[in-house]
PDB file of C-alpha atoms in Angstrom:
ATOM      1  CA  MET A  62     180.350 164.545  30.586  1.00  0.00           C
ATOM      2  CA  VAL A  63     179.735 165.235  26.884  1.00  0.00           C
ATOM      3  CA  GLY A  64     182.868 164.742  24.837  1.00  0.00           C
ATOM      4  CA  PRO A  65     184.003 166.917  21.879  1.00  0.00           C
ATOM      5  CA  GLY A  66     183.099 164.130  19.463  1.00  0.00           C
ATOM      6  CA  THR A  67     179.495 164.159  20.656  1.00  0.00           C
ATOM      7  CA  VAL A  68     179.327 167.935  20.268  1.00  0.00           C
ATOM      8  CA  ALA A  69     180.702 167.711  16.723  1.00  0.00           C
ATOM      9  CA  VAL A  70     178.074 165.151  15.755  1.00  0.00           C
ATOM     10  CA  ALA A  71     175.309 167.277  17.274  1.00  0.00           C
ATOM     11  CA  LEU A  72     176.463 170.368  15.359  1.00  0.00           C
ATOM     12  CA  LEU A  73     176.794 168.550  12.009  1.00  0.00           C
ATOM     13  CA  PRO A  74     173.152 169.075  10.850  1.00  0.00           C
ATOM     14  CA  ALA A  75     173.377 172.787  11.622  1.00  0.00           C
ATOM     15  CA  LEU A  76     176.659 173.072   9.742  1.00  0.00           C
ATOM     16  CA  LEU A  77     175.194 171.343   6.686  1.00  0.00           C
ATOM     17  CA  LEU A  78     172.187 173.668   6.706  1.00  0.00           C
ATOM     18  CA  ALA A  79     174.498 176.668   6.886  1.00  0.00           C
ATOM     19  CA  LEU A  80     176.522 175.453   3.924  1.00  0.00           C
ATOM     20  CA  LEU A  81     173.524 174.536   1.794  1.00  0.00           C
ATOM     21  CA  GLY A  82     171.388 177.518   2.760  1.00  0.00           C
ATOM     22  CA  PRO A  83     172.747 179.983   0.137  1.00  0.00           C
ATOM     23  CA  TRP A  84     171.979 177.501  -2.637  1.00  0.00           C
ATOM     24  CA  SER A  85     168.403 176.718  -1.757  1.00  0.00           C
ATOM     25  CA  GLY A  86     165.637 178.927  -3.083  1.00  0.00           C
ATOM     26  CA  ARG A  87     162.360 179.771  -1.447  1.00  0.00           C
ATOM     27  CA  GLY A  88     159.825 176.986  -1.267  1.00  0.00           C
ATOM     28  CA  GLY A  89     162.492 174.336  -1.846  1.00  0.00           C
ATOM     29  CA  ALA A  90     163.483 175.604  -5.311  1.00  0.00           C
ATOM     30  CA  ALA A  91     166.356 173.811  -7.017  1.00  0.00           C
ATOM     31  CA  ALA A  92     169.858 175.208  -6.776  1.00  0.00           C
ATOM     32  CA  PRO A  93     170.934 177.379  -9.723  1.00  0.00           C
ATOM     33  CA  THR A  94     172.866 175.656 -12.479  1.00  0.00           C
ATOM     34  CA  ALA A  95     176.468 176.745 -12.880  1.00  0.00           C
ATOM     35  CA  PRO A  96     177.224 178.574 -16.147  1.00  0.00           C
ATOM     36  CA  ASN A  97     179.885 176.043 -17.132  1.00  0.00           C
ATOM     37  CA  ASP A  98     177.641 173.029 -16.569  1.00  0.00           C
ATOM     38  CA  THR A  99     178.299 171.641 -20.056  1.00  0.00           C
ATOM     39  CA  LEU A 100     177.218 168.403 -21.695  1.00  0.00           C
ATOM     40  CA  GLU A 101     180.677 166.965 -21.134  1.00  0.00           C
ATOM     41  CA  ALA A 102     180.483 167.764 -17.422  1.00  0.00           C
ATOM     42  CA  GLU A 103     177.083 166.080 -17.231  1.00  0.00           C
ATOM     43  CA  LEU A 104     178.445 162.991 -18.994  1.00  0.00           C
ATOM     44  CA  GLU A 105     181.362 162.923 -16.558  1.00  0.00           C
ATOM     45  CA  ARG A 106     179.043 163.054 -13.550  1.00  0.00           C
ATOM     46  CA  ARG A 107     176.911 160.231 -14.944  1.00  0.00           C
ATOM     47  CA  TRP A 108     179.997 158.147 -15.720  1.00  0.00           C
ATOM     48  CA  GLU A 109     181.396 158.634 -12.223  1.00  0.00           C
ATOM     49  CA  SER A 110     178.046 157.679 -10.718  1.00  0.00           C
ATOM     50  CA  LEU A 111     177.922 154.507 -12.820  1.00  0.00           C
ATOM     51  CA  VAL A 112     181.462 153.483 -11.878  1.00  0.00           C
ATOM     52  CA  ALA A 113     180.789 154.255  -8.222  1.00  0.00           C
ATOM     53  CA  ARG A 114     177.805 151.896  -8.282  1.00  0.00           C
ATOM     54  CA  SER A 115     179.933 149.270 -10.025  1.00  0.00           C
ATOM     55  CA  LEU A 116     182.700 149.544  -7.434  1.00  0.00           C
ATOM     56  CA  ALA A 117     180.177 149.201  -4.639  1.00  0.00           C
ATOM     57  CA  ARG A 118     179.263 145.765  -6.014  1.00  0.00           C
ATOM     58  CA  LEU A 119     182.847 144.517  -5.637  1.00  0.00           C
ATOM     59  CA  PRO A 120     184.395 143.217  -2.406  1.00  0.00           C
ATOM     60  CA  VAL A 121     187.033 145.586  -1.032  1.00  0.00           C
ATOM     61  CA  ALA A 122     189.840 143.150  -1.896  1.00  0.00           C
ATOM     62  CA  ALA A 123     188.767 143.177  -5.564  1.00  0.00           C
ATOM     63  CA  GLN A 124     188.570 146.953  -5.859  1.00  0.00           C
ATOM     64  CA  PRO A 125     191.464 148.923  -7.336  1.00  0.00           C
ATOM     65  CA  LYS A 126     193.862 150.111  -4.646  1.00  0.00           C
ATOM     66  CA  GLU A 127     192.969 153.752  -5.237  1.00  0.00           C
ATOM     67  CA  ALA A 128     189.249 153.042  -4.874  1.00  0.00           C
ATOM     68  CA  ALA A 129     189.731 151.027  -1.696  1.00  0.00           C
ATOM     69  CA  VAL A 130     191.572 153.794   0.124  1.00  0.00           C
ATOM     70  CA  GLN A 131     189.522 156.761  -1.033  1.00  0.00           C
ATOM     71  CA  SER A 132     186.198 157.807   0.420  1.00  0.00           C
ATOM     72  CA  GLY A 133     184.487 157.946  -2.973  1.00  0.00           C
ATOM     73  CA  ALA A 134     184.849 157.300  -6.682  1.00  0.00           C
ATOM     74  CA  GLY A 135     185.709 160.941  -7.388  1.00  0.00           C
ATOM     75  CA  ASP A 136     189.309 160.600  -6.200  1.00  0.00           C
ATOM     76  CA  TYR A 137     189.684 157.268  -7.995  1.00  0.00           C
ATOM     77  CA  LEU A 138     188.541 158.819 -11.277  1.00  0.00           C
ATOM     78  CA  LEU A 139     190.886 161.788 -11.255  1.00  0.00           C
ATOM     79  CA  GLY A 140     192.448 162.221 -14.680  1.00  0.00           C
ATOM     80  CA  ILE A 141     191.737 163.438 -18.174  1.00  0.00           C
ATOM     81  CA  LYS A 142     188.668 161.910 -19.777  1.00  0.00           C
ATOM     82  CA  ARG A 143     188.746 161.981 -23.573  1.00  0.00           C
ATOM     83  CA  LEU A 144     185.788 161.866 -25.928  1.00  0.00           C
ATOM     84  CA  ARG A 145     187.129 160.043 -28.974  1.00  0.00           C
ATOM     85  CA  ARG A 146     186.356 157.680 -31.817  1.00  0.00           C
ATOM     86  CA  LEU A 147     188.750 154.753 -32.250  1.00  0.00           C
ATOM     87  CA  TYR A 148     189.489 154.335 -35.954  1.00  0.00           C
ATOM     88  CA  CYS A 149     190.927 151.090 -37.321  1.00  0.00           C
ATOM     89  CA  ASN A 150     192.326 151.394 -40.855  1.00  0.00           C
ATOM     90  CA  VAL A 151     191.371 147.944 -42.147  1.00  0.00           C
ATOM     91  CA  GLY A 152     189.059 147.209 -45.063  1.00  0.00           C
ATOM     92  CA  ILE A 153     187.174 150.423 -45.806  1.00  0.00           C
ATOM     93  CA  GLY A 154     188.105 151.733 -42.348  1.00  0.00           C
ATOM     94  CA  PHE A 155     186.002 151.250 -39.236  1.00  0.00           C
ATOM     95  CA  HIS A 156     185.293 152.990 -35.953  1.00  0.00           C
ATOM     96  CA  LEU A 157     184.835 150.839 -32.874  1.00  0.00           C
ATOM     97  CA  GLN A 158     181.208 151.113 -31.746  1.00  0.00           C
ATOM     98  CA  VAL A 159     179.155 149.955 -28.763  1.00  0.00           C
ATOM     99  CA  LEU A 160     175.556 149.200 -29.738  1.00  0.00           C
ATOM    100  CA  PRO A 161     172.539 149.766 -27.432  1.00  0.00           C
ATOM    101  CA  ASP A 162     172.194 145.998 -26.889  1.00  0.00           C
ATOM    102  CA  GLY A 163     175.810 145.725 -25.711  1.00  0.00           C
ATOM    103  CA  ARG A 164     177.275 144.256 -28.902  1.00  0.00           C
ATOM    104  CA  ILE A 165     180.666 145.542 -30.034  1.00  0.00           C
ATOM    105  CA  GLY A 166     181.531 146.025 -33.690  1.00  0.00           C
ATOM    106  CA  GLY A 167     182.818 148.410 -36.313  1.00  0.00           C
ATOM    107  CA  VAL A 168     181.091 151.112 -38.339  1.00  0.00           C
ATOM    108  CA  HIS A 169     182.516 153.085 -41.242  1.00  0.00           C
ATOM    109  CA  ALA A 170     180.676 156.373 -40.654  1.00  0.00           C
ATOM    110  CA  ASP A 171     180.809 158.556 -37.567  1.00  0.00           C
ATOM    111  CA  THR A 172     177.777 157.612 -35.481  1.00  0.00           C
ATOM    112  CA  GLY A 173     176.561 158.232 -31.965  1.00  0.00           C
ATOM    113  CA  ASP A 174     177.364 154.637 -31.069  1.00  0.00           C
ATOM    114  CA  SER A 175     181.012 155.158 -32.049  1.00  0.00           C
ATOM    115  CA  LEU A 176     181.527 158.091 -29.668  1.00  0.00           C
ATOM    116  CA  LEU A 177     183.554 156.738 -26.762  1.00  0.00           C
ATOM    117  CA  GLU A 178     184.856 158.115 -23.492  1.00  0.00           C
ATOM    118  CA  LEU A 179     188.367 156.970 -22.624  1.00  0.00           C
ATOM    119  CA  SER A 180     189.124 157.393 -18.943  1.00  0.00           C
ATOM    120  CA  PRO A 181     192.283 156.553 -16.971  1.00  0.00           C
ATOM    121  CA  VAL A 182     191.755 154.003 -14.208  1.00  0.00           C
ATOM    122  CA  GLU A 183     195.418 153.259 -13.492  1.00  0.00           C
ATOM    123  CA  ARG A 184     198.723 154.462 -14.901  1.00  0.00           C
ATOM    124  CA  GLY A 185     198.672 153.564 -18.615  1.00  0.00           C
ATOM    125  CA  VAL A 186     195.325 151.762 -18.244  1.00  0.00           C
ATOM    126  CA  VAL A 187     191.978 153.079 -19.497  1.00  0.00           C
ATOM    127  CA  SER A 188     188.322 152.164 -19.621  1.00  0.00           C
ATOM    128  CA  ILE A 189     186.335 152.586 -22.849  1.00  0.00           C
ATOM    129  CA  PHE A 190     182.747 153.725 -22.342  1.00  0.00           C
ATOM    130  CA  GLY A 191     180.043 153.994 -25.022  1.00  0.00           C
ATOM    131  CA  VAL A 192     178.499 157.439 -24.489  1.00  0.00           C
ATOM    132  CA  ALA A 193     175.212 156.613 -26.244  1.00  0.00           C
ATOM    133  CA  SER A 194     174.806 152.963 -25.204  1.00  0.00           C
ATOM    134  CA  ARG A 195     176.157 153.464 -21.651  1.00  0.00           C
ATOM    135  CA  PHE A 196     178.055 150.161 -21.844  1.00  0.00           C
ATOM    136  CA  PHE A 197     181.730 149.655 -21.082  1.00  0.00           C
ATOM    137  CA  VAL A 198     183.861 147.775 -23.595  1.00  0.00           C
ATOM    138  CA  ALA A 199     184.960 144.545 -21.900  1.00  0.00           C
ATOM    139  CA  MET A 200     186.906 141.428 -22.889  1.00  0.00           C
ATOM    140  CA  SER A 201     186.243 137.933 -21.572  1.00  0.00           C
ATOM    141  CA  SER A 202     188.857 135.330 -20.668  1.00  0.00           C
ATOM    142  CA  LYS A 203     188.292 133.812 -24.128  1.00  0.00           C
ATOM    143  CA  GLY A 204     189.127 137.079 -25.883  1.00  0.00           C
ATOM    144  CA  LYS A 205     185.544 137.961 -26.820  1.00  0.00           C
ATOM    145  CA  LEU A 206     184.519 141.617 -26.719  1.00  0.00           C
ATOM    146  CA  TYR A 207     181.203 142.516 -25.130  1.00  0.00           C
ATOM    147  CA  GLY A 208     179.422 145.476 -23.562  1.00  0.00           C
ATOM    148  CA  SER A 209     179.219 145.541 -19.774  1.00  0.00           C
ATOM    149  CA  PRO A 210     176.638 147.706 -17.967  1.00  0.00           C
ATOM    150  CA  PHE A 211     178.999 147.835 -14.979  1.00  0.00           C
ATOM    151  CA  PHE A 212     182.689 148.609 -14.624  1.00  0.00           C
ATOM    152  CA  THR A 213     184.542 145.364 -13.873  1.00  0.00           C
ATOM    153  CA  LYS A 214     188.112 144.114 -14.076  1.00  0.00           C
ATOM    154  CA  GLU A 215     187.402 142.983 -17.662  1.00  0.00           C
ATOM    155  CA  CYS A 216     186.792 146.638 -18.649  1.00  0.00           C
ATOM    156  CA  LYS A 217     190.444 147.639 -18.162  1.00  0.00           C
ATOM    157  CA  PHE A 218     192.730 148.003 -21.178  1.00  0.00           C
ATOM    158  CA  LYS A 219     196.390 148.905 -21.362  1.00  0.00           C
ATOM    159  CA  GLU A 220     196.811 151.718 -23.898  1.00  0.00           C
ATOM    160  CA  ILE A 221     199.983 151.128 -25.921  1.00  0.00           C
ATOM    161  CA  LEU A 222     201.421 153.752 -28.282  1.00  0.00           C
ATOM    162  CA  LEU A 223     202.793 152.046 -31.396  1.00  0.00           C
ATOM    163  CA  PRO A 224     205.668 153.261 -33.636  1.00  0.00           C
ATOM    164  CA  ASN A 225     203.142 154.300 -36.330  1.00  0.00           C
ATOM    165  CA  ASN A 226     201.387 156.600 -33.805  1.00  0.00           C
ATOM    166  CA  TYR A 227     198.361 154.320 -33.597  1.00  0.00           C
ATOM    167  CA  ASN A 228     197.332 152.751 -30.289  1.00  0.00           C
ATOM    168  CA  ALA A 229     196.800 149.127 -29.346  1.00  0.00           C
ATOM    169  CA  TYR A 230     194.484 148.184 -26.484  1.00  0.00           C
ATOM    170  CA  GLU A 231     195.558 145.130 -24.516  1.00  0.00           C
ATOM    171  CA  SER A 232     193.374 143.510 -21.874  1.00  0.00           C
ATOM    172  CA  HIS A 233     194.789 144.414 -18.479  1.00  0.00           C
ATOM    173  CA  THR A 234     193.221 141.334 -16.897  1.00  0.00           C
ATOM    174  CA  TYR A 235     194.214 138.908 -19.666  1.00  0.00           C
ATOM    175  CA  PRO A 236     197.624 140.025 -20.999  1.00  0.00           C
ATOM    176  CA  GLY A 237     198.343 139.184 -24.623  1.00  0.00           C
ATOM    177  CA  MET A 238     194.736 139.740 -25.745  1.00  0.00           C
ATOM    178  CA  PHE A 239     193.976 142.819 -27.847  1.00  0.00           C
ATOM    179  CA  ILE A 240     190.950 144.679 -29.184  1.00  0.00           C
ATOM    180  CA  ALA A 241     190.771 144.049 -32.939  1.00  0.00           C
ATOM    181  CA  LEU A 242     188.440 144.560 -35.902  1.00  0.00           C
ATOM    182  CA  SER A 243     188.407 142.459 -39.072  1.00  0.00           C
ATOM    183  CA  LYS A 244     188.373 143.883 -42.605  1.00  0.00           C
ATOM    184  CA  ASN A 245     184.585 143.411 -42.518  1.00  0.00           C
ATOM    185  CA  GLY A 246     184.160 145.461 -39.356  1.00  0.00           C
ATOM    186  CA  ARG A 247     183.548 142.508 -37.056  1.00  0.00           C
ATOM    187  CA  THR A 248     185.387 141.990 -33.803  1.00  0.00           C
ATOM    188  CA  LYS A 249     188.179 139.439 -33.706  1.00  0.00           C
ATOM    189  CA  LYS A 250     189.020 137.334 -30.677  1.00  0.00           C
ATOM    190  CA  GLY A 251     191.730 138.986 -28.652  1.00  0.00           C
ATOM    191  CA  ASN A 252     193.734 135.788 -28.232  1.00  0.00           C
ATOM    192  CA  ARG A 253     194.101 135.351 -32.007  1.00  0.00           C
ATOM    193  CA  VAL A 254     195.777 138.665 -32.790  1.00  0.00           C
ATOM    194  CA  SER A 255     198.948 140.531 -31.855  1.00  0.00           C
ATOM    195  CA  PRO A 256     200.025 144.198 -31.866  1.00  0.00           C
ATOM    196  CA  THR A 257     202.059 143.558 -35.017  1.00  0.00           C
ATOM    197  CA  MET A 258     198.782 143.061 -36.901  1.00  0.00           C
ATOM    198  CA  LYS A 259     197.018 146.061 -38.429  1.00  0.00           C
ATOM    199  CA  VAL A 260     193.654 144.866 -37.100  1.00  0.00           C
ATOM    200  CA  THR A 261     194.748 145.880 -33.575  1.00  0.00           C
ATOM    201  CA  HIS A 262     195.834 149.407 -34.524  1.00  0.00           C
ATOM    202  CA  PHE A 263     193.459 152.214 -33.538  1.00  0.00           C
ATOM    203  CA  LEU A 264     193.749 155.954 -34.056  1.00  0.00           C
ATOM    204  CA  PRO A 265     191.902 158.021 -31.424  1.00  0.00           C
ATOM    205  CA  ARG A 266     190.248 160.959 -33.142  1.00  0.00           C
ATOM    206  CA  LEU A 267     187.333 163.343 -32.720  1.00  0.00           C
TER     207      LEU A 267
END
């Protein structure tokens, strides 16, 4: 006897064709683009795809709890993604930037490499993604900042609102280590600074 589960599996291809049929044009033409398919939406889709591939590389035990229980990265990435520049008011003033070769540094002017996407990955914890370079900001166990092509545990930063309305970004994996820029725009080791120091204060702005 054929069970209901077998029938459901057999009907699945037909159901998919019925759902996708209205979107397919004659001769296999591409589906129409939605009117609100903006650049930001495209960046979000690419970011989610990149993180999904990164999560797939991790063993289940190492994945965030949300990612392990959900069927895909979409549910894990729910939240407000912000396009911002992180400004540190030291020296002449610098924006955190992620260069195409993965190096992290500071730049005075607004550049494409300083445009970042801040995305929540846990409550109070964000990832920082270079929109142009497509590298995540990451911090090693020695407090060194670097660009990672994949989302890893070293790409998580606790976002802390300071009394002066600036933010500090503390490594979630290595507590007590903070993102910091020197007065010359170079990165400082996260284990040699503290949130009381101006070099760790960043103002998110457009």
